[in-house]
Amino acid sequence: MVSTKSLLLAAFATIAYAAPTKGPCKSLTPTLPSTGGDNLQGPSPTARLKKIALGHGIQNYTCSASDATPSATGALAVLYDATTVYPGLSKTALSPDAFNSLPHLLLWDRPVPLNRPSNSSYSADTTSPFPAHNDLKGLADYPSFKYAGHHFFDSTGTPMFDLDASGLKASVVKGGNVNAPKDADKGVLDTGAVAWLRLTDSKKGESKGVNLVYRVLTAGGNAEGCAVAGTGVQSVPYTAFYWFYEE
């Protein structure tokens, strides 16, 4: 019997992919995605888009008791460069539907790209779980996505983006959030998609070339209830697009 997941992936691979455009559209300015309802405050008119990355990793939570509310403790993700496949931006650009479907496809088609430690619990304050700097290849019929960097939380709990492939870095704090659309991919645990975020510079002096980050088009990542997950740490797979700006 063919699974629902297989049918979904086959359908996306068949109808969502668009042939590369004839050439780059030099006048095109990529537009930050919209939820269709409440939206995040956008970048300033003078902000410069530096990178669009596709992230795949885990959201970490803890439960102090079975009747407690899960507490978010951080995230870990590998980032892949998706800038050139933005619709109309280059010769390898995808159609809008194909581009927007990438988080869904990646979440369901690939395992979380992290090295699980021996105790089966990911840490939220170190980059040690990250594997070699490998590109993302063979995702349906899409081009290869180059390795871009890592997302993690440092020892002080500050969200970090280390785009070491391009020399960019962002140390950020939450500057705004909106719920993901109701039809967003609920993820492999069926817990729902994490919120869309606007992340601003932490003012710690650690950012380089980036001081504004957006998390959009999220898939999965919300916590299971503590009654289901039990006490301790739970790590929930998620994917998302990250847009990096310099204002």
PDB file of C-alpha atoms in Angstrom:
ATOM      1  CA  MET A   1       0.000   0.000   0.000  1.00  0.00           C
ATOM      2  CA  VAL A   2       1.307   3.459  -0.894  1.00  0.00           C
ATOM      3  CA  SER A   3       1.445   5.792   2.087  1.00  0.00           C
ATOM      4  CA  THR A   4      -0.142   9.256   2.190  1.00  0.00           C
ATOM      5  CA  LYS A   5       3.326  10.737   2.699  1.00  0.00           C
ATOM      6  CA  SER A   6       4.602   9.082  -0.513  1.00  0.00           C
ATOM      7  CA  LEU A   7       1.624  10.334  -2.491  1.00  0.00           C
ATOM      8  CA  LEU A   8       2.117  13.889  -1.210  1.00  0.00           C
ATOM      9  CA  LEU A   9       5.802  13.887  -2.120  1.00  0.00           C
ATOM     10  CA  ALA A  10       5.109  12.463  -5.564  1.00  0.00           C
ATOM     11  CA  ALA A  11       2.430  15.059  -6.213  1.00  0.00           C
ATOM     12  CA  PHE A  12       4.704  17.947  -5.232  1.00  0.00           C
ATOM     13  CA  ALA A  13       7.572  16.586  -7.312  1.00  0.00           C
ATOM     14  CA  THR A  14       5.283  16.274 -10.329  1.00  0.00           C
ATOM     15  CA  ILE A  15       3.309  19.516 -10.293  1.00  0.00           C
ATOM     16  CA  ALA A  16       5.190  21.997  -8.127  1.00  0.00           C
ATOM     17  CA  TYR A  17       8.558  22.120  -9.883  1.00  0.00           C
ATOM     18  CA  ALA A  18       9.013  24.842 -12.469  1.00  0.00           C
ATOM     19  CA  ALA A  19      11.691  24.840 -15.126  1.00  0.00           C
ATOM     20  CA  PRO A  20      14.447  27.410 -14.609  1.00  0.00           C
ATOM     21  CA  THR A  21      13.718  30.853 -15.968  1.00  0.00           C
ATOM     22  CA  LYS A  22      15.523  32.110 -19.053  1.00  0.00           C
ATOM     23  CA  GLY A  23      17.592  34.534 -17.036  1.00  0.00           C
ATOM     24  CA  PRO A  24      17.798  36.497 -13.817  1.00  0.00           C
ATOM     25  CA  CYS A  25      15.322  39.287 -13.170  1.00  0.00           C
ATOM     26  CA  LYS A  26      17.747  41.933 -11.955  1.00  0.00           C
ATOM     27  CA  SER A  27      14.996  44.362 -10.959  1.00  0.00           C
ATOM     28  CA  LEU A  28      13.153  41.857  -8.778  1.00  0.00           C
ATOM     29  CA  THR A  29      13.051  42.525  -5.038  1.00  0.00           C
ATOM     30  CA  PRO A  30      12.113  39.363  -3.094  1.00  0.00           C
ATOM     31  CA  THR A  31       8.989  39.899  -1.010  1.00  0.00           C
ATOM     32  CA  LEU A  32       8.817  38.594   2.544  1.00  0.00           C
ATOM     33  CA  PRO A  33       6.014  35.975   2.786  1.00  0.00           C
ATOM     34  CA  SER A  34       2.677  36.878   4.353  1.00  0.00           C
ATOM     35  CA  THR A  35       0.498  34.778   6.645  1.00  0.00           C
ATOM     36  CA  GLY A  36      -2.641  36.060   4.939  1.00  0.00           C
ATOM     37  CA  GLY A  37      -3.723  37.552   8.266  1.00  0.00           C
ATOM     38  CA  ASP A  38      -1.675  39.184  11.005  1.00  0.00           C
ATOM     39  CA  ASN A  39       1.823  39.939   9.791  1.00  0.00           C
ATOM     40  CA  LEU A  40       5.185  40.789  11.258  1.00  0.00           C
ATOM     41  CA  GLN A  41       6.578  44.291  11.016  1.00  0.00           C
ATOM     42  CA  GLY A  42       8.513  44.384   7.773  1.00  0.00           C
ATOM     43  CA  PRO A  43      12.088  45.492   7.173  1.00  0.00           C
ATOM     44  CA  SER A  44      12.824  49.164   6.584  1.00  0.00           C
ATOM     45  CA  PRO A  45      12.782  50.469   2.987  1.00  0.00           C
ATOM     46  CA  THR A  46      16.575  50.700   3.056  1.00  0.00           C
ATOM     47  CA  ALA A  47      17.140  47.181   4.423  1.00  0.00           C
ATOM     48  CA  ARG A  48      19.277  44.940   2.266  1.00  0.00           C
ATOM     49  CA  LEU A  49      18.355  41.275   1.889  1.00  0.00           C
ATOM     50  CA  LYS A  50      21.553  39.296   2.399  1.00  0.00           C
ATOM     51  CA  LYS A  51      20.376  35.686   2.333  1.00  0.00           C
ATOM     52  CA  ILE A  52      17.344  33.369   2.251  1.00  0.00           C
ATOM     53  CA  ALA A  53      18.026  30.056   3.986  1.00  0.00           C
ATOM     54  CA  LEU A  54      16.053  26.851   4.392  1.00  0.00           C
ATOM     55  CA  GLY A  55      16.432  25.547   7.936  1.00  0.00           C
ATOM     56  CA  HIS A  56      15.947  21.977   9.151  1.00  0.00           C
ATOM     57  CA  GLY A  57      16.371  20.949  12.758  1.00  0.00           C
ATOM     58  CA  ILE A  58      14.648  20.689  16.124  1.00  0.00           C
ATOM     59  CA  GLN A  59      12.856  22.887  18.630  1.00  0.00           C
ATOM     60  CA  ASN A  60      13.707  21.989  22.237  1.00  0.00           C
ATOM     61  CA  TYR A  61      11.301  22.059  25.185  1.00  0.00           C
ATOM     62  CA  THR A  62      11.280  20.924  28.797  1.00  0.00           C
ATOM     63  CA  CYS A  63       8.478  19.735  31.051  1.00  0.00           C
ATOM     64  CA  SER A  64       8.820  20.040  34.801  1.00  0.00           C
ATOM     65  CA  ALA A  65       5.760  17.879  35.443  1.00  0.00           C
ATOM     66  CA  SER A  66       3.160  15.944  33.473  1.00  0.00           C
ATOM     67  CA  ASP A  67       0.560  18.666  34.078  1.00  0.00           C
ATOM     68  CA  ALA A  68       2.927  21.562  33.250  1.00  0.00           C
ATOM     69  CA  THR A  69       3.075  23.685  30.089  1.00  0.00           C
ATOM     70  CA  PRO A  70       6.114  22.918  27.889  1.00  0.00           C
ATOM     71  CA  SER A  71       8.831  25.564  28.179  1.00  0.00           C
ATOM     72  CA  ALA A  72      10.850  26.424  25.057  1.00  0.00           C
ATOM     73  CA  THR A  73      14.598  26.096  25.679  1.00  0.00           C
ATOM     74  CA  GLY A  74      16.119  26.694  22.252  1.00  0.00           C
ATOM     75  CA  ALA A  75      16.613  25.262  18.804  1.00  0.00           C
ATOM     76  CA  LEU A  76      19.203  23.663  16.553  1.00  0.00           C
ATOM     77  CA  ALA A  77      19.112  23.676  12.769  1.00  0.00           C
ATOM     78  CA  VAL A  78      21.270  23.281   9.692  1.00  0.00           C
ATOM     79  CA  LEU A  79      20.765  26.060   7.143  1.00  0.00           C
ATOM     80  CA  TYR A  80      20.837  25.691   3.352  1.00  0.00           C
ATOM     81  CA  ASP A  81      21.112  28.566   0.879  1.00  0.00           C
ATOM     82  CA  ALA A  82      17.821  29.062  -0.994  1.00  0.00           C
ATOM     83  CA  THR A  83      18.453  32.616  -2.231  1.00  0.00           C
ATOM     84  CA  THR A  84      18.978  31.847  -5.903  1.00  0.00           C
ATOM     85  CA  VAL A  85      15.884  29.649  -6.204  1.00  0.00           C
ATOM     86  CA  TYR A  86      13.534  32.455  -5.130  1.00  0.00           C
ATOM     87  CA  PRO A  87      10.949  32.829  -7.959  1.00  0.00           C
ATOM     88  CA  GLY A  88      12.291  34.944 -10.826  1.00  0.00           C
ATOM     89  CA  LEU A  89      15.595  35.766  -9.164  1.00  0.00           C
ATOM     90  CA  SER A  90      17.978  33.590 -11.160  1.00  0.00           C
ATOM     91  CA  LYS A  91      18.348  30.945 -13.831  1.00  0.00           C
ATOM     92  CA  THR A  92      17.645  28.248 -11.240  1.00  0.00           C
ATOM     93  CA  ALA A  93      14.569  29.973  -9.811  1.00  0.00           C
ATOM     94  CA  LEU A  94      11.508  27.925  -8.877  1.00  0.00           C
ATOM     95  CA  SER A  95       7.838  28.675  -9.290  1.00  0.00           C
ATOM     96  CA  PRO A  96       6.143  30.337  -6.275  1.00  0.00           C
ATOM     97  CA  ASP A  97       4.323  27.109  -5.374  1.00  0.00           C
ATOM     98  CA  ALA A  98       7.526  25.075  -5.633  1.00  0.00           C
ATOM     99  CA  PHE A  99       9.481  27.547  -3.525  1.00  0.00           C
ATOM    100  CA  ASN A 100       6.825  27.755  -0.807  1.00  0.00           C
ATOM    101  CA  SER A 101       6.565  23.961  -0.615  1.00  0.00           C
ATOM    102  CA  LEU A 102      10.257  23.465   0.240  1.00  0.00           C
ATOM    103  CA  PRO A 103       9.850  23.421   4.066  1.00  0.00           C
ATOM    104  CA  HIS A 104       7.071  20.816   3.785  1.00  0.00           C
ATOM    105  CA  LEU A 105       9.063  18.619   1.408  1.00  0.00           C
ATOM    106  CA  LEU A 106      12.238  18.804   3.463  1.00  0.00           C
ATOM    107  CA  LEU A 107      10.473  17.995   6.742  1.00  0.00           C
ATOM    108  CA  TRP A 108       8.855  14.857   5.381  1.00  0.00           C
ATOM    109  CA  ASP A 109      11.543  13.686   2.959  1.00  0.00           C
ATOM    110  CA  ARG A 110      14.667  13.849   5.141  1.00  0.00           C
ATOM    111  CA  PRO A 111      15.674  12.937   8.691  1.00  0.00           C
ATOM    112  CA  VAL A 112      16.778  15.737  11.008  1.00  0.00           C
ATOM    113  CA  PRO A 113      20.378  16.522   9.917  1.00  0.00           C
ATOM    114  CA  LEU A 114      21.903  16.479  13.402  1.00  0.00           C
ATOM    115  CA  ASN A 115      24.236  14.049  15.129  1.00  0.00           C
ATOM    116  CA  ARG A 116      22.170  12.605  17.961  1.00  0.00           C
ATOM    117  CA  PRO A 117      24.333  12.168  21.078  1.00  0.00           C
ATOM    118  CA  SER A 118      24.534   8.895  22.967  1.00  0.00           C
ATOM    119  CA  ASN A 119      21.994   9.992  25.575  1.00  0.00           C
ATOM    120  CA  SER A 120      19.450  10.707  22.778  1.00  0.00           C
ATOM    121  CA  SER A 121      18.974  14.271  24.035  1.00  0.00           C
ATOM    122  CA  TYR A 122      20.068  17.260  21.974  1.00  0.00           C
ATOM    123  CA  SER A 123      21.758  20.189  23.694  1.00  0.00           C
ATOM    124  CA  ALA A 124      20.467  23.696  22.982  1.00  0.00           C
ATOM    125  CA  ASP A 125      23.672  25.579  23.774  1.00  0.00           C
ATOM    126  CA  THR A 126      26.328  24.031  21.564  1.00  0.00           C
ATOM    127  CA  THR A 127      27.043  23.403  17.877  1.00  0.00           C
ATOM    128  CA  SER A 128      28.546  19.954  18.590  1.00  0.00           C
ATOM    129  CA  PRO A 129      25.503  18.040  17.261  1.00  0.00           C
ATOM    130  CA  PHE A 130      26.059  19.488  13.790  1.00  0.00           C
ATOM    131  CA  PRO A 131      27.371  17.114  11.109  1.00  0.00           C
ATOM    132  CA  ALA A 132      29.862  17.881   8.347  1.00  0.00           C
ATOM    133  CA  HIS A 133      29.085  20.850   6.121  1.00  0.00           C
ATOM    134  CA  ASN A 134      27.129  18.925   3.511  1.00  0.00           C
ATOM    135  CA  ASP A 135      24.938  20.352   0.768  1.00  0.00           C
ATOM    136  CA  LEU A 136      21.302  19.304   0.496  1.00  0.00           C
ATOM    137  CA  LYS A 137      20.954  17.148  -2.590  1.00  0.00           C
ATOM    138  CA  GLY A 138      18.202  15.191  -4.303  1.00  0.00           C
ATOM    139  CA  LEU A 139      15.214  16.843  -2.628  1.00  0.00           C
ATOM    140  CA  ALA A 140      12.526  15.720  -5.091  1.00  0.00           C
ATOM    141  CA  ASP A 141      13.623  17.175  -8.468  1.00  0.00           C
ATOM    142  CA  TYR A 142      15.057  20.420  -7.100  1.00  0.00           C
ATOM    143  CA  PRO A 143      18.613  21.674  -7.604  1.00  0.00           C
ATOM    144  CA  SER A 144      21.226  21.140  -4.935  1.00  0.00           C
ATOM    145  CA  PHE A 145      21.057  23.572  -2.022  1.00  0.00           C
ATOM    146  CA  LYS A 146      24.453  24.697  -0.762  1.00  0.00           C
ATOM    147  CA  TYR A 147      25.277  24.460   2.923  1.00  0.00           C
ATOM    148  CA  ALA A 148      24.855  27.935   4.469  1.00  0.00           C
ATOM    149  CA  GLY A 149      25.450  27.555   8.218  1.00  0.00           C
ATOM    150  CA  HIS A 150      23.891  26.738  11.587  1.00  0.00           C
ATOM    151  CA  HIS A 151      21.245  28.063  13.944  1.00  0.00           C
ATOM    152  CA  PHE A 152      21.638  27.457  17.673  1.00  0.00           C
ATOM    153  CA  PHE A 153      21.316  29.119  21.079  1.00  0.00           C
ATOM    154  CA  ASP A 154      24.517  30.106  22.878  1.00  0.00           C
ATOM    155  CA  SER A 155      25.346  29.420  26.534  1.00  0.00           C
ATOM    156  CA  THR A 156      23.421  32.541  27.613  1.00  0.00           C
ATOM    157  CA  GLY A 157      20.266  31.490  25.759  1.00  0.00           C
ATOM    158  CA  THR A 158      20.730  33.982  22.921  1.00  0.00           C
ATOM    159  CA  PRO A 159      19.600  32.803  19.455  1.00  0.00           C
ATOM    160  CA  MET A 160      22.545  32.665  17.032  1.00  0.00           C
ATOM    161  CA  PHE A 161      22.858  32.258  13.282  1.00  0.00           C
ATOM    162  CA  ASP A 162      26.347  31.417  12.066  1.00  0.00           C
ATOM    163  CA  LEU A 163      26.331  31.604   8.266  1.00  0.00           C
ATOM    164  CA  ASP A 164      29.942  30.526   8.071  1.00  0.00           C
ATOM    165  CA  ALA A 165      29.749  29.703   4.354  1.00  0.00           C
ATOM    166  CA  SER A 166      29.375  33.430   3.614  1.00  0.00           C
ATOM    167  CA  GLY A 167      30.914  35.023   6.711  1.00  0.00           C
ATOM    168  CA  LEU A 168      27.613  36.389   8.048  1.00  0.00           C
ATOM    169  CA  LYS A 169      26.557  36.092  11.682  1.00  0.00           C
ATOM    170  CA  ALA A 170      23.547  37.207  13.702  1.00  0.00           C
ATOM    171  CA  SER A 171      23.024  37.383  17.465  1.00  0.00           C
ATOM    172  CA  VAL A 172      19.362  38.184  17.971  1.00  0.00           C
ATOM    173  CA  VAL A 173      16.408  38.629  20.313  1.00  0.00           C
ATOM    174  CA  LYS A 174      12.718  38.215  19.577  1.00  0.00           C
ATOM    175  CA  GLY A 175      11.213  41.425  18.235  1.00  0.00           C
ATOM    176  CA  GLY A 176       7.793  40.111  17.224  1.00  0.00           C
ATOM    177  CA  ASN A 177       5.803  36.981  16.451  1.00  0.00           C
ATOM    178  CA  VAL A 178       2.585  35.906  14.740  1.00  0.00           C
ATOM    179  CA  ASN A 179       0.916  32.522  14.595  1.00  0.00           C
ATOM    180  CA  ALA A 180       1.586  30.358  11.575  1.00  0.00           C
ATOM    181  CA  PRO A 181      -1.382  30.103   9.162  1.00  0.00           C
ATOM    182  CA  LYS A 182      -4.023  27.560  10.144  1.00  0.00           C
ATOM    183  CA  ASP A 183      -3.216  25.458   7.071  1.00  0.00           C
ATOM    184  CA  ALA A 184       0.524  25.297   7.847  1.00  0.00           C
ATOM    185  CA  ASP A 185       2.154  21.846   7.980  1.00  0.00           C
ATOM    186  CA  LYS A 186       1.578  20.508  11.513  1.00  0.00           C
ATOM    187  CA  GLY A 187       4.722  18.388  11.350  1.00  0.00           C
ATOM    188  CA  VAL A 188       5.637  14.757  11.879  1.00  0.00           C
ATOM    189  CA  LEU A 189       4.192  14.744  15.415  1.00  0.00           C
ATOM    190  CA  ASP A 190       1.042  16.596  14.301  1.00  0.00           C
ATOM    191  CA  THR A 191       1.638  19.248  16.973  1.00  0.00           C
ATOM    192  CA  GLY A 192       1.413  22.306  14.735  1.00  0.00           C
ATOM    193  CA  ALA A 193       3.779  24.776  13.072  1.00  0.00           C
ATOM    194  CA  VAL A 194       5.860  27.116  15.232  1.00  0.00           C
ATOM    195  CA  ALA A 195       5.172  30.848  15.045  1.00  0.00           C
ATOM    196  CA  TRP A 196       6.671  33.194  12.501  1.00  0.00           C
ATOM    197  CA  LEU A 197       9.269  35.475  14.103  1.00  0.00           C
ATOM    198  CA  ARG A 198      10.928  38.837  13.645  1.00  0.00           C
ATOM    199  CA  LEU A 199      14.358  38.725  15.294  1.00  0.00           C
ATOM    200  CA  THR A 200      16.365  41.888  15.904  1.00  0.00           C
ATOM    201  CA  ASP A 201      20.000  42.449  16.830  1.00  0.00           C
ATOM    202  CA  SER A 202      20.934  41.558  20.418  1.00  0.00           C
ATOM    203  CA  LYS A 203      23.308  44.554  20.687  1.00  0.00           C
ATOM    204  CA  LYS A 204      26.014  42.237  22.039  1.00  0.00           C
ATOM    205  CA  GLY A 205      28.368  43.180  19.221  1.00  0.00           C
ATOM    206  CA  GLU A 206      28.462  39.635  17.851  1.00  0.00           C
ATOM    207  CA  SER A 207      26.508  40.142  14.607  1.00  0.00           C
ATOM    208  CA  LYS A 208      28.334  40.538  11.316  1.00  0.00           C
ATOM    209  CA  GLY A 209      26.617  41.747   8.145  1.00  0.00           C
ATOM    210  CA  VAL A 210      23.136  40.844   9.468  1.00  0.00           C
ATOM    211  CA  ASN A 211      21.008  42.569  12.124  1.00  0.00           C
ATOM    212  CA  LEU A 212      17.467  41.472  11.251  1.00  0.00           C
ATOM    213  CA  VAL A 213      16.166  37.919  10.746  1.00  0.00           C
ATOM    214  CA  TYR A 214      12.697  36.576   9.915  1.00  0.00           C
ATOM    215  CA  ARG A 215      11.464  33.013  10.443  1.00  0.00           C
ATOM    216  CA  VAL A 216       8.604  32.319   8.032  1.00  0.00           C
ATOM    217  CA  LEU A 217       6.769  29.465   6.274  1.00  0.00           C
ATOM    218  CA  THR A 218       7.299  27.192   9.250  1.00  0.00           C
ATOM    219  CA  ALA A 219       6.437  23.491   9.328  1.00  0.00           C
ATOM    220  CA  GLY A 220       6.168  21.476  12.537  1.00  0.00           C
ATOM    221  CA  GLY A 221       8.126  22.278  15.681  1.00  0.00           C
ATOM    222  CA  ASN A 222       5.404  22.865  18.296  1.00  0.00           C
ATOM    223  CA  ALA A 223       5.732  20.922  21.533  1.00  0.00           C
ATOM    224  CA  GLU A 224       3.735  17.914  22.555  1.00  0.00           C
ATOM    225  CA  GLY A 225       1.797  18.383  25.767  1.00  0.00           C
ATOM    226  CA  CYS A 226       3.678  17.414  28.924  1.00  0.00           C
ATOM    227  CA  ALA A 227       1.083  14.735  29.613  1.00  0.00           C
ATOM    228  CA  VAL A 228       2.146  13.087  26.345  1.00  0.00           C
ATOM    229  CA  ALA A 229       5.867  13.874  26.290  1.00  0.00           C
ATOM    230  CA  GLY A 230       6.518  13.323  29.979  1.00  0.00           C
ATOM    231  CA  THR A 231       9.030  15.223  32.079  1.00  0.00           C
ATOM    232  CA  GLY A 232      12.473  16.203  30.809  1.00  0.00           C
ATOM    233  CA  VAL A 233      13.597  17.407  27.376  1.00  0.00           C
ATOM    234  CA  GLN A 234      11.655  16.905  24.156  1.00  0.00           C
ATOM    235  CA  SER A 235      13.024  17.736  20.703  1.00  0.00           C
ATOM    236  CA  VAL A 236      10.498  18.346  17.928  1.00  0.00           C
ATOM    237  CA  PRO A 237      11.516  18.356  14.223  1.00  0.00           C
ATOM    238  CA  TYR A 238      10.781  21.517  12.230  1.00  0.00           C
ATOM    239  CA  THR A 239      11.656  23.332   9.032  1.00  0.00           C
ATOM    240  CA  ALA A 240      11.364  26.997   8.074  1.00  0.00           C
ATOM    241  CA  PHE A 241      12.666  29.735   5.843  1.00  0.00           C
ATOM    242  CA  TYR A 242      14.988  32.302   7.389  1.00  0.00           C
ATOM    243  CA  TRP A 243      15.375  35.703   5.714  1.00  0.00           C
ATOM    244  CA  PHE A 244      18.491  37.661   6.675  1.00  0.00           C
ATOM    245  CA  TYR A 245      18.704  41.456   6.341  1.00  0.00           C
ATOM    246  CA  GLU A 246      21.111  44.275   7.089  1.00  0.00           C
ATOM    247  CA  GLU A 247      19.430  47.567   8.016  1.00  0.00           C
TER     248      GLU A 247
END
